[in-house]
Amino acid sequence: GENVEQHPSTLSVQEGDSAVIKCTYSDSASNYFPWYKQELGKRPQLIIDIRSNVGEKKDQRIAVTLNKTAKHFSLHITETQPEDSAVYFCAASIDFGNEKLTFGTGTGLTIIP
Amino acid sequence: SQTIHQWPATLVQPVGSPLSLECTVEGTSNPNLYWYRQAAGRGLQLLFYSVGIGQISSEVPQNLSASRPQDRQFILSSKKLLLSDSGFYLCAWTGTHGGEQFFGPGTRLTVL
């Protein structure tokens, strides 16, 4: 089955600087890659996703890049703010129509004011 | 608009007791439904998923079971809880054609 590895497990960034979280996946058939943000005690919420037919997607301060050849994708957060502090999960899925997601182990991001 | 409910929000149960967690979705038909468990400080582990009434796929062997008695209802059960069953249980849904997966508010289960 699919295996997703995520790095780093924790990340501290000065407010205003950029943060980058990286994930690799094992199954070349995976075609959907979402990123979720989970604040303490809350449910995960989708912040951005990308499908394998594009290499990059941007939404304001958040961007995701995908390298299908290397089987890795990354989340980039620019101009970080204190409210960006949370745990971030990457995920990958093979099936379109039954999005059985395999999640990474999460990255705890702390923004230092 | 679609909403997803879970109850109870928190639960403290003794080892060996039964469990029933409920998840319901409103505002959509024939959703794909999922149960996840999240141990403290850990990632999301998929336990069960369902593409229709009575159709349940199990991802990991455990003492838990799931049922889908109605289109928008998903139930997680156990006959006898173990200490290792403690965690944050999340229900999620997607539309029939996939896309964004929406999570419920979760149930925090503590087994003593």
PDB file of C-alpha atoms in Angstrom:
ATOM      1  CA  GLY A   1       0.000   0.000   0.000  1.00  0.00           C
ATOM      2  CA  GLU A   2       0.877   3.681  -0.074  1.00  0.00           C
ATOM      3  CA  ASN A   3       3.457   5.039   2.390  1.00  0.00           C
ATOM      4  CA  VAL A   4       3.853   8.757   3.069  1.00  0.00           C
ATOM      5  CA  GLU A   5       6.836  10.187   4.925  1.00  0.00           C
ATOM      6  CA  GLN A   6       6.818  13.731   6.246  1.00  0.00           C
ATOM      7  CA  HIS A   7       9.682  15.955   7.444  1.00  0.00           C
ATOM      8  CA  PRO A   8      10.469  17.660   9.702  1.00  0.00           C
ATOM      9  CA  SER A   9       8.390  16.475  12.657  1.00  0.00           C
ATOM     10  CA  THR A  10       8.746  19.892  14.321  1.00  0.00           C
ATOM     11  CA  LEU A  11       9.637  23.283  12.887  1.00  0.00           C
ATOM     12  CA  SER A  12      10.122  26.660  14.556  1.00  0.00           C
ATOM     13  CA  VAL A  13      10.154  29.755  12.387  1.00  0.00           C
ATOM     14  CA  GLN A  14      10.504  33.451  13.170  1.00  0.00           C
ATOM     15  CA  GLU A  15       7.363  35.426  12.395  1.00  0.00           C
ATOM     16  CA  GLY A  16       7.571  36.808   8.872  1.00  0.00           C
ATOM     17  CA  ASP A  17       9.942  34.118   7.633  1.00  0.00           C
ATOM     18  CA  SER A  18       8.987  31.209   5.367  1.00  0.00           C
ATOM     19  CA  ALA A  19       8.277  27.617   6.380  1.00  0.00           C
ATOM     20  CA  VAL A  20       8.679  24.537   4.200  1.00  0.00           C
ATOM     21  CA  ILE A  21       7.370  21.053   4.946  1.00  0.00           C
ATOM     22  CA  LYS A  22       8.253  18.102   2.714  1.00  0.00           C
ATOM     23  CA  CYS A  23       6.583  14.780   2.007  1.00  0.00           C
ATOM     24  CA  THR A  24       7.474  11.766  -0.079  1.00  0.00           C
ATOM     25  CA  TYR A  25       5.155   9.031  -1.252  1.00  0.00           C
ATOM     26  CA  SER A  26       5.799   5.518  -2.463  1.00  0.00           C
ATOM     27  CA  ASP A  27       3.089   4.671  -4.981  1.00  0.00           C
ATOM     28  CA  SER A  28       3.535   6.311  -8.375  1.00  0.00           C
ATOM     29  CA  ALA A  29      -0.200   5.798  -9.034  1.00  0.00           C
ATOM     30  CA  SER A  30      -1.121   8.388  -6.364  1.00  0.00           C
ATOM     31  CA  ASN A  31      -2.777  11.359  -7.997  1.00  0.00           C
ATOM     32  CA  TYR A  32      -4.230  13.545  -5.233  1.00  0.00           C
ATOM     33  CA  PHE A  33      -2.174  15.341  -2.554  1.00  0.00           C
ATOM     34  CA  PRO A  34      -3.962  17.438   0.075  1.00  0.00           C
ATOM     35  CA  TRP A  35      -2.508  19.351   3.018  1.00  0.00           C
ATOM     36  CA  TYR A  36      -4.421  19.680   6.284  1.00  0.00           C
ATOM     37  CA  LYS A  37      -3.925  22.029   9.208  1.00  0.00           C
ATOM     38  CA  GLN A  38      -4.938  20.900  12.684  1.00  0.00           C
ATOM     39  CA  GLU A  39      -5.031  23.336  15.581  1.00  0.00           C
ATOM     40  CA  LEU A  40      -4.787  21.974  19.107  1.00  0.00           C
ATOM     41  CA  GLY A  41      -7.864  19.932  20.019  1.00  0.00           C
ATOM     42  CA  LYS A  42      -9.599  20.716  16.733  1.00  0.00           C
ATOM     43  CA  ARG A  43     -10.419  18.793  13.583  1.00  0.00           C
ATOM     44  CA  PRO A  44      -8.047  18.789  10.577  1.00  0.00           C
ATOM     45  CA  GLN A  45      -9.031  21.248   7.877  1.00  0.00           C
ATOM     46  CA  LEU A  46      -7.932  21.313   4.263  1.00  0.00           C
ATOM     47  CA  ILE A  47      -5.734  24.283   3.404  1.00  0.00           C
ATOM     48  CA  ILE A  48      -4.616  23.395  -0.107  1.00  0.00           C
ATOM     49  CA  ASP A  49      -4.494  20.413  -2.429  1.00  0.00           C
ATOM     50  CA  ILE A  50      -2.935  19.488  -5.744  1.00  0.00           C
ATOM     51  CA  ARG A  51      -3.568  16.845  -8.372  1.00  0.00           C
ATOM     52  CA  SER A  52      -0.893  15.136 -10.376  1.00  0.00           C
ATOM     53  CA  ASN A  53      -1.670  17.010 -13.584  1.00  0.00           C
ATOM     54  CA  VAL A  54      -0.122  20.227 -12.209  1.00  0.00           C
ATOM     55  CA  GLY A  55       3.257  20.981 -10.682  1.00  0.00           C
ATOM     56  CA  GLU A  56       2.407  23.918  -8.451  1.00  0.00           C
ATOM     57  CA  LYS A  57      -0.590  25.586  -6.872  1.00  0.00           C
ATOM     58  CA  LYS A  58      -0.767  28.789  -4.893  1.00  0.00           C
ATOM     59  CA  ASP A  59      -3.329  30.361  -2.580  1.00  0.00           C
ATOM     60  CA  GLN A  60      -2.229  33.676  -1.085  1.00  0.00           C
ATOM     61  CA  ARG A  61       0.620  32.853   1.353  1.00  0.00           C
ATOM     62  CA  ILE A  62       0.387  29.107   0.835  1.00  0.00           C
ATOM     63  CA  ALA A  63       1.774  27.088  -2.055  1.00  0.00           C
ATOM     64  CA  VAL A  64       2.257  23.427  -2.825  1.00  0.00           C
ATOM     65  CA  THR A  65       4.734  21.966  -5.310  1.00  0.00           C
ATOM     66  CA  LEU A  66       4.696  18.441  -6.715  1.00  0.00           C
ATOM     67  CA  ASN A  67       7.535  16.493  -8.324  1.00  0.00           C
ATOM     68  CA  LYS A  68       6.001  13.322  -9.755  1.00  0.00           C
ATOM     69  CA  THR A  69       9.310  11.948 -10.964  1.00  0.00           C
ATOM     70  CA  ALA A  70      10.874  12.149  -7.511  1.00  0.00           C
ATOM     71  CA  LYS A  71       7.551  11.364  -5.809  1.00  0.00           C
ATOM     72  CA  HIS A  72       7.671  14.239  -3.411  1.00  0.00           C
ATOM     73  CA  PHE A  73       5.569  17.303  -2.676  1.00  0.00           C
ATOM     74  CA  SER A  74       6.084  20.280  -0.418  1.00  0.00           C
ATOM     75  CA  LEU A  75       4.088  22.923   1.421  1.00  0.00           C
ATOM     76  CA  HIS A  76       5.428  26.458   1.443  1.00  0.00           C
ATOM     77  CA  ILE A  77       4.092  29.121   3.808  1.00  0.00           C
ATOM     78  CA  THR A  78       5.433  32.633   3.282  1.00  0.00           C
ATOM     79  CA  GLU A  79       5.264  35.669   5.608  1.00  0.00           C
ATOM     80  CA  THR A  80       4.355  33.406   8.518  1.00  0.00           C
ATOM     81  CA  GLN A  81       2.042  34.687  11.240  1.00  0.00           C
ATOM     82  CA  PRO A  82       1.366  33.426  14.799  1.00  0.00           C
ATOM     83  CA  GLU A  83      -1.957  31.939  13.676  1.00  0.00           C
ATOM     84  CA  ASP A  84      -0.030  29.633  11.340  1.00  0.00           C
ATOM     85  CA  SER A  85       1.124  27.695  14.430  1.00  0.00           C
ATOM     86  CA  ALA A  86      -0.482  24.225  14.199  1.00  0.00           C
ATOM     87  CA  VAL A  87       0.191  20.653  13.138  1.00  0.00           C
ATOM     88  CA  TYR A  88       0.274  20.174   9.368  1.00  0.00           C
ATOM     89  CA  PHE A  89      -0.424  16.853   7.673  1.00  0.00           C
ATOM     90  CA  CYS A  90       0.279  15.875   4.106  1.00  0.00           C
ATOM     91  CA  ALA A  91      -1.606  13.030   2.476  1.00  0.00           C
ATOM     92  CA  ALA A  92      -1.737  11.041  -0.739  1.00  0.00           C
ATOM     93  CA  SER A  93      -4.356   8.887  -2.389  1.00  0.00           C
ATOM     94  CA  ILE A  94      -4.524   6.511  -5.327  1.00  0.00           C
ATOM     95  CA  ASP A  95      -8.228   6.165  -5.907  1.00  0.00           C
ATOM     96  CA  PHE A  96     -10.168   8.969  -7.498  1.00  0.00           C
ATOM     97  CA  GLY A  97     -13.771   8.680  -6.361  1.00  0.00           C
ATOM     98  CA  ASN A  98     -12.879   6.894  -3.161  1.00  0.00           C
ATOM     99  CA  GLU A  99     -10.342   9.195  -1.623  1.00  0.00           C
ATOM    100  CA  LYS A 100      -8.716   6.771   0.784  1.00  0.00           C
ATOM    101  CA  LEU A 101      -6.027   9.060   2.083  1.00  0.00           C
ATOM    102  CA  THR A 102      -2.714   7.934   3.524  1.00  0.00           C
ATOM    103  CA  PHE A 103      -1.463  10.612   5.892  1.00  0.00           C
ATOM    104  CA  GLY A 104       2.040  11.651   6.841  1.00  0.00           C
ATOM    105  CA  THR A 105       2.962  11.727  10.515  1.00  0.00           C
ATOM    106  CA  GLY A 106       2.534  15.481  10.838  1.00  0.00           C
ATOM    107  CA  THR A 107       4.725  18.549  11.387  1.00  0.00           C
ATOM    108  CA  GLY A 108       4.270  20.721  14.437  1.00  0.00           C
ATOM    109  CA  LEU A 109       4.895  24.291  13.254  1.00  0.00           C
ATOM    110  CA  THR A 110       5.588  27.013  15.811  1.00  0.00           C
ATOM    111  CA  ILE A 111       5.796  30.649  14.752  1.00  0.00           C
ATOM    112  CA  ILE A 112       7.978  32.673  17.094  1.00  0.00           C
ATOM    113  CA  PRO A 113       6.728  36.271  17.512  1.00  0.00           C
TER     114      PRO A 113
ATOM    115  CA  SER B   1     -24.626  23.305   3.034  1.00  0.00           C
ATOM    116  CA  GLN B   2     -23.154  20.089   4.319  1.00  0.00           C
ATOM    117  CA  THR B   3     -22.411  19.458   7.976  1.00  0.00           C
ATOM    118  CA  ILE B   4     -21.009  16.509   9.872  1.00  0.00           C
ATOM    119  CA  HIS B   5     -21.808  15.674  13.473  1.00  0.00           C
ATOM    120  CA  GLN B   6     -20.163  13.374  15.961  1.00  0.00           C
ATOM    121  CA  TRP B   7     -21.189  12.385  19.458  1.00  0.00           C
ATOM    122  CA  PRO B   8     -20.372  12.216  22.148  1.00  0.00           C
ATOM    123  CA  ALA B   9     -17.674  14.896  22.186  1.00  0.00           C
ATOM    124  CA  THR B  10     -15.829  13.272  25.073  1.00  0.00           C
ATOM    125  CA  LEU B  11     -16.099   9.870  26.692  1.00  0.00           C
ATOM    126  CA  VAL B  12     -14.399   8.140  29.613  1.00  0.00           C
ATOM    127  CA  GLN B  13     -14.893   4.396  29.728  1.00  0.00           C
ATOM    128  CA  PRO B  14     -13.453   1.530  31.820  1.00  0.00           C
ATOM    129  CA  VAL B  15     -11.436  -1.238  30.223  1.00  0.00           C
ATOM    130  CA  GLY B  16     -13.690  -4.035  29.003  1.00  0.00           C
ATOM    131  CA  SER B  17     -16.760  -1.860  28.522  1.00  0.00           C
ATOM    132  CA  PRO B  18     -18.557  -1.522  25.164  1.00  0.00           C
ATOM    133  CA  LEU B  19     -18.319   1.479  22.857  1.00  0.00           C
ATOM    134  CA  SER B  20     -20.588   3.164  20.359  1.00  0.00           C
ATOM    135  CA  LEU B  21     -19.625   6.367  18.561  1.00  0.00           C
ATOM    136  CA  GLU B  22     -21.951   7.932  16.057  1.00  0.00           C
ATOM    137  CA  CYS B  23     -21.356  10.111  13.034  1.00  0.00           C
ATOM    138  CA  THR B  24     -24.006  11.689  10.824  1.00  0.00           C
ATOM    139  CA  VAL B  25     -23.729  13.843   7.720  1.00  0.00           C
ATOM    140  CA  GLU B  26     -26.321  16.348   6.554  1.00  0.00           C
ATOM    141  CA  GLY B  27     -26.834  18.054   3.238  1.00  0.00           C
ATOM    142  CA  THR B  28     -25.416  15.404   0.921  1.00  0.00           C
ATOM    143  CA  SER B  29     -26.369  12.006  -0.467  1.00  0.00           C
ATOM    144  CA  ASN B  30     -24.340   8.831  -0.814  1.00  0.00           C
ATOM    145  CA  PRO B  31     -21.173  10.187   0.788  1.00  0.00           C
ATOM    146  CA  ASN B  32     -18.028   8.133   1.276  1.00  0.00           C
ATOM    147  CA  LEU B  33     -17.525   7.887   5.041  1.00  0.00           C
ATOM    148  CA  TYR B  34     -14.362   7.306   7.079  1.00  0.00           C
ATOM    149  CA  TRP B  35     -13.331   6.615  10.678  1.00  0.00           C
ATOM    150  CA  TYR B  36      -9.857   7.699  11.823  1.00  0.00           C
ATOM    151  CA  ARG B  37      -8.073   7.417  15.143  1.00  0.00           C
ATOM    152  CA  GLN B  38      -5.460   9.875  16.311  1.00  0.00           C
ATOM    153  CA  ALA B  39      -3.335   8.971  19.332  1.00  0.00           C
ATOM    154  CA  ALA B  40      -1.959  11.857  21.391  1.00  0.00           C
ATOM    155  CA  GLY B  41       0.645  13.781  19.385  1.00  0.00           C
ATOM    156  CA  ARG B  42       0.443  11.312  16.531  1.00  0.00           C
ATOM    157  CA  GLY B  43      -0.853  11.112  12.980  1.00  0.00           C
ATOM    158  CA  LEU B  44      -4.167   9.999  11.562  1.00  0.00           C
ATOM    159  CA  GLN B  45      -4.788   6.280  11.256  1.00  0.00           C
ATOM    160  CA  LEU B  46      -7.604   5.179   8.923  1.00  0.00           C
ATOM    161  CA  LEU B  47      -9.715   2.526  10.646  1.00  0.00           C
ATOM    162  CA  PHE B  48     -12.713   1.981   8.358  1.00  0.00           C
ATOM    163  CA  TYR B  49     -14.272   3.427   5.247  1.00  0.00           C
ATOM    164  CA  SER B  50     -17.613   2.953   3.552  1.00  0.00           C
ATOM    165  CA  VAL B  51     -18.833   3.738   0.038  1.00  0.00           C
ATOM    166  CA  GLY B  52     -22.459   2.800   0.719  1.00  0.00           C
ATOM    167  CA  ILE B  53     -25.015   1.363   3.127  1.00  0.00           C
ATOM    168  CA  GLY B  54     -23.775  -1.898   4.614  1.00  0.00           C
ATOM    169  CA  GLN B  55     -20.430  -1.647   2.784  1.00  0.00           C
ATOM    170  CA  ILE B  56     -17.521  -1.472   5.218  1.00  0.00           C
ATOM    171  CA  SER B  57     -13.817  -1.851   4.522  1.00  0.00           C
ATOM    172  CA  SER B  58     -11.435  -2.397   7.421  1.00  0.00           C
ATOM    173  CA  GLU B  59      -7.924  -1.015   7.200  1.00  0.00           C
ATOM    174  CA  VAL B  60      -6.293  -2.408  10.331  1.00  0.00           C
ATOM    175  CA  PRO B  61      -7.032  -5.449  12.495  1.00  0.00           C
ATOM    176  CA  GLN B  62      -8.342  -4.415  15.900  1.00  0.00           C
ATOM    177  CA  ASN B  63     -11.168  -4.972  18.347  1.00  0.00           C
ATOM    178  CA  LEU B  64     -13.260  -2.260  16.710  1.00  0.00           C
ATOM    179  CA  SER B  65     -16.034  -2.614  14.142  1.00  0.00           C
ATOM    180  CA  ALA B  66     -18.035  -0.203  12.027  1.00  0.00           C
ATOM    181  CA  SER B  67     -21.517  -0.184  10.581  1.00  0.00           C
ATOM    182  CA  ARG B  68     -23.453   1.998   8.185  1.00  0.00           C
ATOM    183  CA  PRO B  69     -27.149   1.375   8.809  1.00  0.00           C
ATOM    184  CA  GLN B  70     -28.278   4.456   6.859  1.00  0.00           C
ATOM    185  CA  ASP B  71     -26.834   6.458   3.980  1.00  0.00           C
ATOM    186  CA  ARG B  72     -25.566   9.283   6.168  1.00  0.00           C
ATOM    187  CA  GLN B  73     -24.888   7.446   9.418  1.00  0.00           C
ATOM    188  CA  PHE B  74     -21.648   5.755  10.386  1.00  0.00           C
ATOM    189  CA  ILE B  75     -21.149   3.991  13.703  1.00  0.00           C
ATOM    190  CA  LEU B  76     -17.938   2.826  15.368  1.00  0.00           C
ATOM    191  CA  SER B  77     -18.288   0.084  17.979  1.00  0.00           C
ATOM    192  CA  SER B  78     -16.391  -2.180  20.297  1.00  0.00           C
ATOM    193  CA  LYS B  79     -17.574  -5.024  22.510  1.00  0.00           C
ATOM    194  CA  LYS B  80     -14.684  -4.671  24.965  1.00  0.00           C
ATOM    195  CA  LEU B  81     -12.442  -1.622  25.116  1.00  0.00           C
ATOM    196  CA  LEU B  82      -8.688  -1.855  25.639  1.00  0.00           C
ATOM    197  CA  LEU B  83      -6.406   0.795  27.136  1.00  0.00           C
ATOM    198  CA  SER B  84      -4.838   1.197  23.700  1.00  0.00           C
ATOM    199  CA  ASP B  85      -8.200   2.291  22.275  1.00  0.00           C
ATOM    200  CA  SER B  86      -7.808   5.703  23.899  1.00  0.00           C
ATOM    201  CA  GLY B  87      -7.504   8.511  21.389  1.00  0.00           C
ATOM    202  CA  PHE B  88      -9.228  11.133  19.304  1.00  0.00           C
ATOM    203  CA  TYR B  89     -11.722   9.553  16.898  1.00  0.00           C
ATOM    204  CA  LEU B  90     -12.550  11.484  13.779  1.00  0.00           C
ATOM    205  CA  CYS B  91     -15.266  10.808  11.254  1.00  0.00           C
ATOM    206  CA  ALA B  92     -14.898  12.246   7.751  1.00  0.00           C
ATOM    207  CA  TRP B  93     -16.788  12.311   4.465  1.00  0.00           C
ATOM    208  CA  THR B  94     -16.219  12.994   0.805  1.00  0.00           C
ATOM    209  CA  GLY B  95     -18.634  13.246  -2.081  1.00  0.00           C
ATOM    210  CA  THR B  96     -19.206  10.278  -4.348  1.00  0.00           C
ATOM    211  CA  HIS B  97     -16.610  11.558  -6.805  1.00  0.00           C
ATOM    212  CA  GLY B  98     -13.977  12.276  -4.182  1.00  0.00           C
ATOM    213  CA  GLY B  99     -12.293  15.619  -3.644  1.00  0.00           C
ATOM    214  CA  GLU B 100     -11.920  17.383  -0.319  1.00  0.00           C
ATOM    215  CA  GLN B 101     -12.364  15.232   2.756  1.00  0.00           C
ATOM    216  CA  PHE B 102     -14.308  16.977   5.535  1.00  0.00           C
ATOM    217  CA  PHE B 103     -13.729  16.000   9.145  1.00  0.00           C
ATOM    218  CA  GLY B 104     -16.185  15.986  12.012  1.00  0.00           C
ATOM    219  CA  PRO B 105     -15.433  17.642  15.372  1.00  0.00           C
ATOM    220  CA  GLY B 106     -14.156  14.373  16.843  1.00  0.00           C
ATOM    221  CA  THR B 107     -14.725  12.291  19.979  1.00  0.00           C
ATOM    222  CA  ARG B 108     -12.022  12.199  22.624  1.00  0.00           C
ATOM    223  CA  LEU B 109     -12.069   8.717  24.195  1.00  0.00           C
ATOM    224  CA  THR B 110     -10.199   7.878  27.388  1.00  0.00           C
ATOM    225  CA  VAL B 111     -10.116   4.246  28.483  1.00  0.00           C
ATOM    226  CA  LEU B 112      -9.150   3.764  32.135  1.00  0.00           C
TER     227      LEU B 112
END
